[in-house]
Coordinates of C-alpha atoms and ligand atoms in Angstrom, one line a residue:
X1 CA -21.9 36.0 2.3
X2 CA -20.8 32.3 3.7
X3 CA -17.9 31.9 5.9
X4 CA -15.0 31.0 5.5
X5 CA -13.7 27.6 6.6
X6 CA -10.4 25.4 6.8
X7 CA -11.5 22.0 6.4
X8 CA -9.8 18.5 6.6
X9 CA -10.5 15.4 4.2
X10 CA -9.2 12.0 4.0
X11 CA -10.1 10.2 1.1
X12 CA -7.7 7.3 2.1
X13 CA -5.1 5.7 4.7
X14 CA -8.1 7.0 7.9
X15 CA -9.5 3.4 8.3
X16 CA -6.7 1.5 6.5
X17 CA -2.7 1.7 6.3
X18 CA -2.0 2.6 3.0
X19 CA -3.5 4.5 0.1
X20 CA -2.9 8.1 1.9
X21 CA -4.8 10.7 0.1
X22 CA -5.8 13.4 2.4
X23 CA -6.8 17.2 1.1
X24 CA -7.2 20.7 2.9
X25 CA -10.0 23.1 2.0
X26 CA -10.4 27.1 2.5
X27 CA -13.1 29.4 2.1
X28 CA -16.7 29.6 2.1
X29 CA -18.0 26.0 1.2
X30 CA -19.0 27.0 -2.6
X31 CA -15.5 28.1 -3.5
X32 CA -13.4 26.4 -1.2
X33 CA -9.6 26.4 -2.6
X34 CA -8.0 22.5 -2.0
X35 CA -4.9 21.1 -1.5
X36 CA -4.1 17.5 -1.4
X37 CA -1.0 15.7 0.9
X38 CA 0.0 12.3 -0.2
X39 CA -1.7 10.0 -3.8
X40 CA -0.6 6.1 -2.2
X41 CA -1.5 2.7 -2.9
X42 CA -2.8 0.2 -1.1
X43 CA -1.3 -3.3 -2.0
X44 CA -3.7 -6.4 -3.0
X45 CA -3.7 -9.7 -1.4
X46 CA -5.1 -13.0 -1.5
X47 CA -8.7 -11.8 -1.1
X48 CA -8.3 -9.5 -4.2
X49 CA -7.6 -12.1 -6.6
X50 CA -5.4 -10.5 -9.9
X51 CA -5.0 -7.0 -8.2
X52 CA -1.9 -6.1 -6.7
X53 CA -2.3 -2.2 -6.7
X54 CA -5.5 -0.2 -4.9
X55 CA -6.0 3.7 -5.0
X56 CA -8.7 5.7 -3.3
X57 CA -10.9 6.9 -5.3
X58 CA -10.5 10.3 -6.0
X59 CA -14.0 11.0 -7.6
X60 CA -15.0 13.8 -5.5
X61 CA -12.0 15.8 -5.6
X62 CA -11.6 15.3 -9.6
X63 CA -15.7 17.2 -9.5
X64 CA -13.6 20.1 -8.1
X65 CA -10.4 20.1 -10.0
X66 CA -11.1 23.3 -10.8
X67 CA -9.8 24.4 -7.5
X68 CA -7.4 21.4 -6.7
X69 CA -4.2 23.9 -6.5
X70 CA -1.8 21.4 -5.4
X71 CA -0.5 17.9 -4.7
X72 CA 2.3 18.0 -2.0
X73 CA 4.2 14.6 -1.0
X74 CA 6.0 14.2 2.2
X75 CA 7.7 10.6 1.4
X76 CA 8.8 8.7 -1.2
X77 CA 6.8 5.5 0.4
X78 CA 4.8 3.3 -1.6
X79 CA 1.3 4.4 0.4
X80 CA 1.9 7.7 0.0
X81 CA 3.5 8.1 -3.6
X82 CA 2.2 5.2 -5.5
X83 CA -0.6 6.2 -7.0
X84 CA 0.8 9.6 -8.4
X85 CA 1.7 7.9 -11.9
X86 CA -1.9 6.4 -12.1
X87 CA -3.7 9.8 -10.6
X88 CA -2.1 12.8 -10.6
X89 CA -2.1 13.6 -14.2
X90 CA -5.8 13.6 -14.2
X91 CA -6.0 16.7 -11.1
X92 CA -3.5 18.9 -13.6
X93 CA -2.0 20.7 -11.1
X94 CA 1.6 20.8 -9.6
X95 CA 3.2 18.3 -7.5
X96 CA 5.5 19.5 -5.0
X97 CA 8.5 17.2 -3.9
X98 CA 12.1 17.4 -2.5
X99 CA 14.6 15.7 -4.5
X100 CA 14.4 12.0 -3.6
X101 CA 11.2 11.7 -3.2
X102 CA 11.0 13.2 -6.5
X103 CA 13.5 11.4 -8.1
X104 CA 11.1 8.2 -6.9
X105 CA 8.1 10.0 -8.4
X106 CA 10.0 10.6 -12.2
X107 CA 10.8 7.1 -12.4
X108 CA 7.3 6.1 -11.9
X109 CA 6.4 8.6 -14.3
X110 CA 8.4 7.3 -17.0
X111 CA 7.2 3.7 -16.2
X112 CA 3.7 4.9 -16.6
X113 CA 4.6 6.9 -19.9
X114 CA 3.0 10.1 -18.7
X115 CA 4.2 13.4 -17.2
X116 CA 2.8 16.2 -15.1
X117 CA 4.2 19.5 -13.4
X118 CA 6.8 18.3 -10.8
X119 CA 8.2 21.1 -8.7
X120 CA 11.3 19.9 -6.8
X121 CA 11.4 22.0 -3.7
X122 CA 14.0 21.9 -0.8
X123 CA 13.6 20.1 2.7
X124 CA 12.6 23.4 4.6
X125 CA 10.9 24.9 1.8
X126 CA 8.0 27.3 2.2
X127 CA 5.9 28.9 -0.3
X128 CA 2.5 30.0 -1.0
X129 CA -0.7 28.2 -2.3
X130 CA -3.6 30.4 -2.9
X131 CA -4.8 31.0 0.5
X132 CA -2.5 28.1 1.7
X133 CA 0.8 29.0 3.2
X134 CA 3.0 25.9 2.7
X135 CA 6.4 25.0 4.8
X136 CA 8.2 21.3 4.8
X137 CA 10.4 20.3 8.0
X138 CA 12.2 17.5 8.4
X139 CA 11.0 14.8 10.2
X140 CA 13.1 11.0 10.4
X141 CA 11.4 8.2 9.3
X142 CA 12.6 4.8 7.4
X143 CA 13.2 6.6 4.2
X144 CA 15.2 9.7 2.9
X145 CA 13.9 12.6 3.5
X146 CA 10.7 12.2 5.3
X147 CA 8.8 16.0 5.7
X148 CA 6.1 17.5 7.9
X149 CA 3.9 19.7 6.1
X150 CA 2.8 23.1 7.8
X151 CA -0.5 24.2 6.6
X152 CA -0.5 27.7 7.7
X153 CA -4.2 29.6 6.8
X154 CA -6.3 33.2 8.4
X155 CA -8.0 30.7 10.3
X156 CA -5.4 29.1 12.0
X157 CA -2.0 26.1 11.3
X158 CA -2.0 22.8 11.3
X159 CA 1.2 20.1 11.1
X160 CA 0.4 17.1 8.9
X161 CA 2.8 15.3 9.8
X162 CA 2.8 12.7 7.4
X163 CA 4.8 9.5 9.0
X164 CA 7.7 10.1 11.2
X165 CA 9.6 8.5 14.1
X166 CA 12.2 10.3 16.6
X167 CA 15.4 8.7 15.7
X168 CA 18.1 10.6 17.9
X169 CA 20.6 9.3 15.8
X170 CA 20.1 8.7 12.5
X171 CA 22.8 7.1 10.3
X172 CA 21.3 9.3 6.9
X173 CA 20.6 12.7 6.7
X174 CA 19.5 15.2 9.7
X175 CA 17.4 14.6 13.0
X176 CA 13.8 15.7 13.2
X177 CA 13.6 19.9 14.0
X178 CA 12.2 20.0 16.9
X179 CA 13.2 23.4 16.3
X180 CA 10.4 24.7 14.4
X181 CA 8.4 21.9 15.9
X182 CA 8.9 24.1 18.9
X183 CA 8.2 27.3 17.4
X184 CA 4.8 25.8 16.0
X185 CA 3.6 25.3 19.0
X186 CA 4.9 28.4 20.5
X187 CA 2.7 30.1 17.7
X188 CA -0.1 28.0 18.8
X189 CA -1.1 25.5 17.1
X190 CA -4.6 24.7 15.9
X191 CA -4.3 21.0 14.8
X192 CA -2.0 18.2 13.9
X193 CA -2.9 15.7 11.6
X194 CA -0.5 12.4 12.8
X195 CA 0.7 8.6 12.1
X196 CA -1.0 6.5 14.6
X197 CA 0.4 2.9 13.0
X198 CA 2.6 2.4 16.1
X199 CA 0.0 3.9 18.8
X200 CA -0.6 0.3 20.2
X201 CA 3.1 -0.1 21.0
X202 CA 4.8 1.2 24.2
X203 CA 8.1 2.9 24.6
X204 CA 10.0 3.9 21.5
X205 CA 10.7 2.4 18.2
X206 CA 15.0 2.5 18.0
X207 CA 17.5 3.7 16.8
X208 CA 18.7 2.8 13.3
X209 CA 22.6 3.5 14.7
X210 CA 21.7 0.8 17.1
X211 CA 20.5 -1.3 13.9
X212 CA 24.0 -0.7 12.1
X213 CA 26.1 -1.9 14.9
X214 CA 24.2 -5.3 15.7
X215 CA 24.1 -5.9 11.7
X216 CA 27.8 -5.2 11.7
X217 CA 28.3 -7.9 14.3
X218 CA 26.4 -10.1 12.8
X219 CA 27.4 -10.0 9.7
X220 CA 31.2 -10.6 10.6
X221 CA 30.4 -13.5 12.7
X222 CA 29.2 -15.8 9.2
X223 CA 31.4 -17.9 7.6
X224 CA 29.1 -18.7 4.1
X225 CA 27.8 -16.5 1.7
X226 CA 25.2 -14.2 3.0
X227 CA 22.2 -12.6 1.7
X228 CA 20.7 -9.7 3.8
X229 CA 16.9 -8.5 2.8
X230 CA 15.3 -5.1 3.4
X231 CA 13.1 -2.9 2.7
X232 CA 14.6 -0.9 -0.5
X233 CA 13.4 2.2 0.3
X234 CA 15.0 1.9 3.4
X235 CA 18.2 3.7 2.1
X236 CA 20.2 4.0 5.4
X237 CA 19.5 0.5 6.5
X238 CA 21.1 0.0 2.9
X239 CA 23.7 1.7 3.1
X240 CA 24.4 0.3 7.3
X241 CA 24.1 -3.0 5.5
X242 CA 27.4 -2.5 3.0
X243 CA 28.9 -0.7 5.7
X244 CA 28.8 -4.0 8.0
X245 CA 29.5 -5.9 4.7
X246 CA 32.9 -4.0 3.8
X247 CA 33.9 -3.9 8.1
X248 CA 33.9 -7.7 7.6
X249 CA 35.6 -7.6 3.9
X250 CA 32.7 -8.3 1.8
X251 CA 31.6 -6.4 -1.5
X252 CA 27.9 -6.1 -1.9
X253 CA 25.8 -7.2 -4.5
X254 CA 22.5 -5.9 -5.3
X255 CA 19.4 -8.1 -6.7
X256 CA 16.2 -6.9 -7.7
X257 CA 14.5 -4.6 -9.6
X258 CA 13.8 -2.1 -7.0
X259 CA 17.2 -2.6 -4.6
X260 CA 18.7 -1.0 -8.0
X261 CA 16.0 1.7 -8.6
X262 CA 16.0 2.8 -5.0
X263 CA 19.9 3.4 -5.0
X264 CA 20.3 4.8 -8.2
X265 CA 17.7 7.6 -7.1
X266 CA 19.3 7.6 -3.9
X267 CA 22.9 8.6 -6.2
X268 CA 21.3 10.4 -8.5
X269 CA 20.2 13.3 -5.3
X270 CA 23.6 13.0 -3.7
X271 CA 22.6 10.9 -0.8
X272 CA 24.4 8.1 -0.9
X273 CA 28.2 7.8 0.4
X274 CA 30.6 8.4 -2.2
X275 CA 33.0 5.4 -2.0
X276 CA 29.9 2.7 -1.7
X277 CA 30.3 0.8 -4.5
X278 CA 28.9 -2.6 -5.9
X279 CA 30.3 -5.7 -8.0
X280 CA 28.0 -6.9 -10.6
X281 CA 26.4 -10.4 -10.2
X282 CA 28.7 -11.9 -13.0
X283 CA 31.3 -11.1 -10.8
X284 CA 29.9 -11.7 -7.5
X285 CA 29.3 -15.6 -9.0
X286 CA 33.3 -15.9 -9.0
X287 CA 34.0 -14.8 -5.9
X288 CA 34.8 -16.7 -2.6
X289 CA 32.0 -16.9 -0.7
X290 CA 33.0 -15.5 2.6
X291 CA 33.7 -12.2 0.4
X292 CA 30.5 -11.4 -0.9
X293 CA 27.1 -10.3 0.5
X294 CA 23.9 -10.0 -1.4
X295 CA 21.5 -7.2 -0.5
X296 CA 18.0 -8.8 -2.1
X297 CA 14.4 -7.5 -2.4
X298 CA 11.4 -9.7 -1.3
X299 CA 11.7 -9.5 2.5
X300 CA 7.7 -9.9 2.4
X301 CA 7.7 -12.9 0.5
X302 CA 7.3 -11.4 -2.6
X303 CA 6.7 -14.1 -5.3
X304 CA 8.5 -12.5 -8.0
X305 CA 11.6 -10.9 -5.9
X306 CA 14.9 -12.0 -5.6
X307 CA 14.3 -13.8 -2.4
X308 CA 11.6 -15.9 -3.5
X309 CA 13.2 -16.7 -6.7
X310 CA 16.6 -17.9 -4.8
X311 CA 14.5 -19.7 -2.6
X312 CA 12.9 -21.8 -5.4
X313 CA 16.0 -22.0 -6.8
X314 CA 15.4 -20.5 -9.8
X315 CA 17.5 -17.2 -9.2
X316 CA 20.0 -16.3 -12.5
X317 CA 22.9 -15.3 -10.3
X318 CA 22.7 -16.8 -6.8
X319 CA 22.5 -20.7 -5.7
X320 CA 22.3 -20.9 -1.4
X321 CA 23.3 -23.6 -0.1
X322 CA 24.4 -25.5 3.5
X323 CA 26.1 -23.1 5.9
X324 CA 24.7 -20.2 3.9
X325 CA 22.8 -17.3 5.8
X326 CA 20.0 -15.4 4.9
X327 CA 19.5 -12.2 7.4
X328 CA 15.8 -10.5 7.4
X329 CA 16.8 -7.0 8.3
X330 CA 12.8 -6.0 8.4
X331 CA 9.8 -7.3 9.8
X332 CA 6.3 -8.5 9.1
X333 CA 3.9 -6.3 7.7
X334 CA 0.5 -8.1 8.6
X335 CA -0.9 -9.8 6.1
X336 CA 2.3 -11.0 4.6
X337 CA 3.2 -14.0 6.9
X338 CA 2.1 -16.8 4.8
X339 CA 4.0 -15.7 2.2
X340 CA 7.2 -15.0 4.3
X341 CA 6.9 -17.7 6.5
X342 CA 6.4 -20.3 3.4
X343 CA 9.9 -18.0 2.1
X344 CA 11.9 -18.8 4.9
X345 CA 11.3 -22.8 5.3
X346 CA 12.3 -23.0 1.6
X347 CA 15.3 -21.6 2.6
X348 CA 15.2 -24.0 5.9
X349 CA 15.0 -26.7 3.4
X350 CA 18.2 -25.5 1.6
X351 CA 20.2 -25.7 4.6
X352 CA 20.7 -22.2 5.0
X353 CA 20.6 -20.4 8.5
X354 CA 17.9 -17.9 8.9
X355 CA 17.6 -14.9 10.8
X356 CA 15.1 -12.5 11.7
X357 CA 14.6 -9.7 14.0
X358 CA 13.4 -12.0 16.3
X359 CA 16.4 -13.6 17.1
X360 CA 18.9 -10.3 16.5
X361 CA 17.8 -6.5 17.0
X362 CA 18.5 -5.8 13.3
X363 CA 15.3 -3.9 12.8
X364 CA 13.5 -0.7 13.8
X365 CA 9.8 0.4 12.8
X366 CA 9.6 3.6 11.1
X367 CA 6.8 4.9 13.1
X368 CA 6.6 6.7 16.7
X369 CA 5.8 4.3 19.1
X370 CA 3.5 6.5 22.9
X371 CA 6.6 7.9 24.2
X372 CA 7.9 9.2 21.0
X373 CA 4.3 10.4 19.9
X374 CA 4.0 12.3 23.9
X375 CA 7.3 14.1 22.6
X376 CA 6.0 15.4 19.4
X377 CA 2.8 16.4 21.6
X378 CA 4.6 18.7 23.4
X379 CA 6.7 20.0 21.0
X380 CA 3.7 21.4 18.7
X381 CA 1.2 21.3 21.7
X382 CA -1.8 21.6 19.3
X383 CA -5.5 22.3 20.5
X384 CA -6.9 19.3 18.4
X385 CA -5.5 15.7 17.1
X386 CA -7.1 14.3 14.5
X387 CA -5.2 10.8 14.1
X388 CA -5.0 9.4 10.5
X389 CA -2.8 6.7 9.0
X390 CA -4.2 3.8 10.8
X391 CA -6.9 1.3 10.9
X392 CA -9.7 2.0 12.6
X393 CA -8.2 0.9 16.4
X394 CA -5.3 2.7 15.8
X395 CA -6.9 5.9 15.9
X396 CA -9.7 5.6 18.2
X397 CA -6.5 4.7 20.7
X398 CA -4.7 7.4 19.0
X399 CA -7.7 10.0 19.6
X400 CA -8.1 8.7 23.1
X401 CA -4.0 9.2 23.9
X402 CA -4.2 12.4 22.5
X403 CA -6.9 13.6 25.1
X404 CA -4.5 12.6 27.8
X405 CA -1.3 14.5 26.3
X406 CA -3.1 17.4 26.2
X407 CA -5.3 18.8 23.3
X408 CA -8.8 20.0 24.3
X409 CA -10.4 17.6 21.4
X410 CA -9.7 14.6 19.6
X411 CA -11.5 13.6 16.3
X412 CA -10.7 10.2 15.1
X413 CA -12.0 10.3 10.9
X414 CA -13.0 7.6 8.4
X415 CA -12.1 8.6 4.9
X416 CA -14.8 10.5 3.6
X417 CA -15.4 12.4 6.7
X418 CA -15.2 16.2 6.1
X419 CA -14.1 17.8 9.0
X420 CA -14.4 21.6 10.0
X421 CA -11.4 22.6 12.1
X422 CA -12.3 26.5 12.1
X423 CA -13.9 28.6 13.0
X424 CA -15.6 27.0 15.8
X425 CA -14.7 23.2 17.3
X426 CA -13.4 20.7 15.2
X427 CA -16.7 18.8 13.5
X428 CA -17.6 16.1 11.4
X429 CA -20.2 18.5 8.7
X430 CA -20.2 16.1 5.8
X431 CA -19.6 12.8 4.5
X432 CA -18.4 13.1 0.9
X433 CA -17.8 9.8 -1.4
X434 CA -15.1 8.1 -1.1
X435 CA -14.2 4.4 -1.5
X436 CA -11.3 2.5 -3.9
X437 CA -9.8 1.9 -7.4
X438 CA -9.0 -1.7 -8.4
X439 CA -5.9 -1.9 -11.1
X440 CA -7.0 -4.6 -12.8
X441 CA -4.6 -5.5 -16.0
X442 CA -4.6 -2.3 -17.6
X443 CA -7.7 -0.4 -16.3
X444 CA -8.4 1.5 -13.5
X445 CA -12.4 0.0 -11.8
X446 CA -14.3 1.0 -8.9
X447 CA -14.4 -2.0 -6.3
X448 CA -18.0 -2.1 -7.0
X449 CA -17.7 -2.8 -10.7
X450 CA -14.4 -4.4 -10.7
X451 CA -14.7 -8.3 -12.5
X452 CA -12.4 -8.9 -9.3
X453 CA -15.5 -10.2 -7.0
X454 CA -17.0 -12.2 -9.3
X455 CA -13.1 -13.9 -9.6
X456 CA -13.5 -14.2 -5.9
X457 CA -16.7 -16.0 -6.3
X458 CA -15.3 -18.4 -8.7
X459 CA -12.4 -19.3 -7.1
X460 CA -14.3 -20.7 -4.3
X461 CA -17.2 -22.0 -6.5
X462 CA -16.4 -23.7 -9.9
X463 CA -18.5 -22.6 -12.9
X464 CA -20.9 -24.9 -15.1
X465 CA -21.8 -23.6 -18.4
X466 CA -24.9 -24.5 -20.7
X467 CA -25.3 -23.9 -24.3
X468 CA -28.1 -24.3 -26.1
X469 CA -29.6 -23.7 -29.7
X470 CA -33.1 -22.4 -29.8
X471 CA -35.2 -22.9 -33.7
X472 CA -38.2 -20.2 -34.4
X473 CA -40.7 -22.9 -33.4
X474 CA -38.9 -22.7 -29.5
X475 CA -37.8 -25.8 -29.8
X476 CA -34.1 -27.1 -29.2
X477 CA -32.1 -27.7 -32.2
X478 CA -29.7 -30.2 -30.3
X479 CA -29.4 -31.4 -26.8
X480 CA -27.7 -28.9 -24.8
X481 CA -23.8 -28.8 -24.4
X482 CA -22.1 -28.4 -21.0
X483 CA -18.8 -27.6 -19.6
X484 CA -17.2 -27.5 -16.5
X485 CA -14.7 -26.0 -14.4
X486 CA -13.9 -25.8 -11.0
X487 CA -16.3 -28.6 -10.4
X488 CA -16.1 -31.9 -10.3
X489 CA -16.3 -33.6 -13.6
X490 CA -17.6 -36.6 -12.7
X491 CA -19.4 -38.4 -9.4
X492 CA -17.8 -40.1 -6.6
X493 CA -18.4 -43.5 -8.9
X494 CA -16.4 -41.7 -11.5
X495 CA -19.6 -41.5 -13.3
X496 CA -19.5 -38.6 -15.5
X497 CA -22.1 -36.0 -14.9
X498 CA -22.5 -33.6 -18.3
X499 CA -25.3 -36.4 -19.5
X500 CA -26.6 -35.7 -15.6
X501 CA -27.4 -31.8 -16.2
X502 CA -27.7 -31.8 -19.8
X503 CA -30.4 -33.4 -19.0
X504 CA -31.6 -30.9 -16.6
X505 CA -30.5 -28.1 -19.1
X506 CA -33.5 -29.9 -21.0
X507 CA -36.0 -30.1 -18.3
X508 CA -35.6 -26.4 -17.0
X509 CA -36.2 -25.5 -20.9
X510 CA -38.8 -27.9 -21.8
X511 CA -40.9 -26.4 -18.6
X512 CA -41.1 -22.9 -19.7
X513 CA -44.4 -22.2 -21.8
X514 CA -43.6 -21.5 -25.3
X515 CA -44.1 -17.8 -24.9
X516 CA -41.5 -17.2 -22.4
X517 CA -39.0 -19.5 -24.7
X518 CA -39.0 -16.1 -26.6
X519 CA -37.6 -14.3 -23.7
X520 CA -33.5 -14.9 -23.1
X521 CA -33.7 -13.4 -19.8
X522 CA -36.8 -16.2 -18.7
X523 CA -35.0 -18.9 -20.5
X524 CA -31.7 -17.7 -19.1
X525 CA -32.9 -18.2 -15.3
X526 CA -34.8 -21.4 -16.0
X527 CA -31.7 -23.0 -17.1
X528 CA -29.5 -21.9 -14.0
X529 CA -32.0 -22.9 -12.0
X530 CA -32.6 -26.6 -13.1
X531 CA -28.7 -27.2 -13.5
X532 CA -27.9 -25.5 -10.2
X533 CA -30.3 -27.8 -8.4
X534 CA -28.8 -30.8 -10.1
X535 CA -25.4 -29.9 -9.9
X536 CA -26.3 -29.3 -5.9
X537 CA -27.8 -32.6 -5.3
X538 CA -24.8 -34.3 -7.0
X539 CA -22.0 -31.9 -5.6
X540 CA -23.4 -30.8 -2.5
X541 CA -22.5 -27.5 -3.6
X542 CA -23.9 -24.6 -5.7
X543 CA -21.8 -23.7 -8.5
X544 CA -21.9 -20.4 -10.8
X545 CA -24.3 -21.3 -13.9
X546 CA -23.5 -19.9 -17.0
X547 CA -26.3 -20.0 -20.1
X548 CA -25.6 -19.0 -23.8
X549 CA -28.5 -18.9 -26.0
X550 CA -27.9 -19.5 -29.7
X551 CA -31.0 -18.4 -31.3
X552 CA -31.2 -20.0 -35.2
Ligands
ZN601 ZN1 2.9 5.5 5.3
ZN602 ZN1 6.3 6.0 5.2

């Protein structure tokens, strides 16, 4: 008879931040018995042209549905949630959440127009999963109710501990348990499964008390009207943000789409302070400016969020103006600096003041920076790390950090890396496929198949077309017919080109013997060939060819 095994398995967010997908396996390999933590997204960009959303690809896990018994979420965050909607419905199995992070999950259900079994379970809730014994503790993080997951098996326990920071104070909802923390490690922990985005940073990431009282300052020291941006999800830094606004006598108004979703949810569970309460933009649009603050999405430059769309001007409910302030209570997620930096000289260019975390301390990360990671090492004092939730120098320094806090062995995955923890040392024993899912319009594509690389391609190339009409006799019926796009038109004398590669549209034809004329595939690359060349000499550069053949 085989062993029994626990196994580990990311499928995404080990090699990347964002798209967490990472499953747990018990028994002998045949029949092993999965669970998975986390169904994210990943978030396009400008080298993805016309995708905005990226999932892992769940390919191998949806072979062994069979015995996927669960999907458990420990945040409501977009890279660890946002691919539920678009997913989960296919593994038909529960979902396990506690309330807000469930209340996220429904209205991306609804959204979606699809449903699956959602379990709403409590923040120290602890249950069984086949051979899986399941318990949540409460971590802090920048969202509500961010949870640890204890995967207790025969073969030993590990934390995953999803993301976290150690927030002494937090202004929403409870301080991490170091408690059970503790008592983890006091049972003896075989592994911990950890965030490793801050790993590169020293010290420790802040307090979001500390956060509320410098906004609170700041916010009573401006004169204009004031817009404040944040992270929605971010529902204590919201709610320190109308607390500094009513201190210095201004009611909030909320714009954007997901400012509005995030606090209903955040109602809707009972989280949110009872007497916080908003005026409608109609009514914000009469009021004096000095009593008004607008709490906006887009702090990454979102094109389409409020921020942006006040910042071109085109904003329904909000005009800024000279002596105005706009306060970027968040930072820059890499990647997105174009975009916010192009945000914030629009606003420059209005006249109004800007101000970032770099001139104020109005924002804290929601990860553990070393010291804060040492802590939680000593608190669960596990025998191995295996860092996840990072790119790949995040958790090769993770790995290596780990060694010195510690743990007798450090293994550092890639998504697709199977790892044994137990029996024996923790091993890499398979590589299983993984890679990503493109949303592109309404369909979910492999990267390898997705249309989105050949848009890449013609983004940077221009595209010449060729038509042509072939007769029985393999002869053309009429000279060729060209179009163009993405290339120039014409040459640097303004002469136009079409007669140019019609012309070798003809040629590359007229060589082929009359056999291959038969062939579309022969003709096809004949064609490209000859026009390519042409377009090259005249261009300098080689466009994308595009033949049609009209057979009459
Ligand atoms: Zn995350
Ligand atoms: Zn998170």
């Amino acid at each position: 008879m085989a062993r029994e095994e626990l196994v580990f398995l990311p499928l995404g967010g080990s090699g990347e931040i964002g798209m967490n997908m990472n499953l747990y396996g018990f028994g002998p390999p045949h029949s092993r018995k999965w669970i998975m933590i986390d169904c994210g997204v990943l978030f396009g960009d400008l080298s993805t042209p016309g995708i905005d959303i990226i999932t892992p690809d769940p390919a191998f896990i949806l072979e062994h549905k069979k015995n996927l018994k669960a999907l458990i979420l420990t945040h409501g965050h977009e890279d660890h949630i946002g691919a539920v909607a678009l997913l989960a419905p296919k593994f038909d199995c529960p979902v396990y959440a506690t309330p807000f992070t469930a209340a996220l999950v429904r209205r991306k259900l609804a959204e979606a127009e699809t449903t699956l079994d959602l379990r709403v379970v409590d923040m120290s809730a602890r249950f069984e999963i086949g051979p899986f014994n399941i318990e949540f503790v409460t971590l802090t993080h920048s969202i509500p109710e961010p949870s640890g997951i204890i995967v207790r098996t025969k073969l030993g326990n590990v934390l995953h501990t999803g993301d976290w920071k150690i927030d002494p104070e937090p202004t929403l909802g409870p301080v991490t348990d170091s408690k059970t923390l503790t008592a983890l490690g006091d049972d003896g922990l075989l592994a911990m499964v950890c965030d490793s985005t801050n790993v590169l940073s020293k010290g420790e990431s802040g307090s979001e008390t500390r956060v509320r009282e410098n906004l609170t300052k700041l916010i009573a020291e401006q004169e204009g009207r004031v817009a404040v941006t944040t992270f929605a999800s971010n529902v204590s830094r919201v709610v320190s943000i109308c607390e500094a606004a009513a201190a210095a006598g201004r009611s909030v108004c909320l714009l954007g789409r997901s400012m509005l979703r995030v606090v209903e949810a955040a109602r809707e569970v009972g989280i949110l302070p009872e007497n916080l309460t908003f005026v409608e933009p109609q009514e914000a649009g009469f009021m004096p400016r000095e009593f008004v603050l607008y709490l906006c999405t887009g702090s990454q430059g979102e094109r389409q969020a409020a921020l942006a769309r006040i910042a071109r001007d085109e904003h329904r409910d909000l005009t800024l103006s000279e002596g105005d302030t706009v306060i970027f209570s968040s930072k820059i997620i890499p990647g997105n600096e174009r975009e916010i930096y192009a945000l914030q000289n629009m606003l420059v260019d209005l006249g109004v003041h800007v101000i970032t975390e770099k001139d104020r301390f109005i924002h804290v990360s929601g990860h553990p920076c070393r010291d804060e990671l040492k802590k939680m090492y000593e608190w669960a004092r596990p025998r191995y790390a295996v860092p996840v939730h990072g790119e790949a120098r995040h958790l090769e320094e993770h790995a290596e950090f780990a060694l010195t806090l510690g743990v007798e062995e450090s293994i550092a995955p890639r998504n697709g890396d199977l790892i044994r923890l137990a029996p024996g040392a923790p091993e890499v024993i398979d590589e299983v496929p993984s890679g990503r899912l493109l949303l592109d319009g309404a369909m979910l594509l492999p990267e390898g198949s997705s249309p989105m690389r050949e848009r890449r391609k013609l983004a940077y190339e221009g595209i010449v077309s060729v038509a042509i009409a072939v007769d029985s006799d393999g002869e053309l019926v009429a000279p060729p017919a060209i179009g163009i796009l993405g290339a120039p038109h014409a040459d640097e004398d303004g002469e136009p080109i079409a007669g140019d590669l019609q012309e070798a549209a003809e040629d590359g034809f007229e060589r082929l013997a009359r056999k291959k004329r038969e062939d579309d595939e022969a003709v096809s690359i004949a064609v490209q060939r000859a026009v390519r060349n042409r377009m090259t000499s005249i261009w300098g550069r080689r466009p994308i060819v595009g033949v049609l053949i009209n057979r009459v």
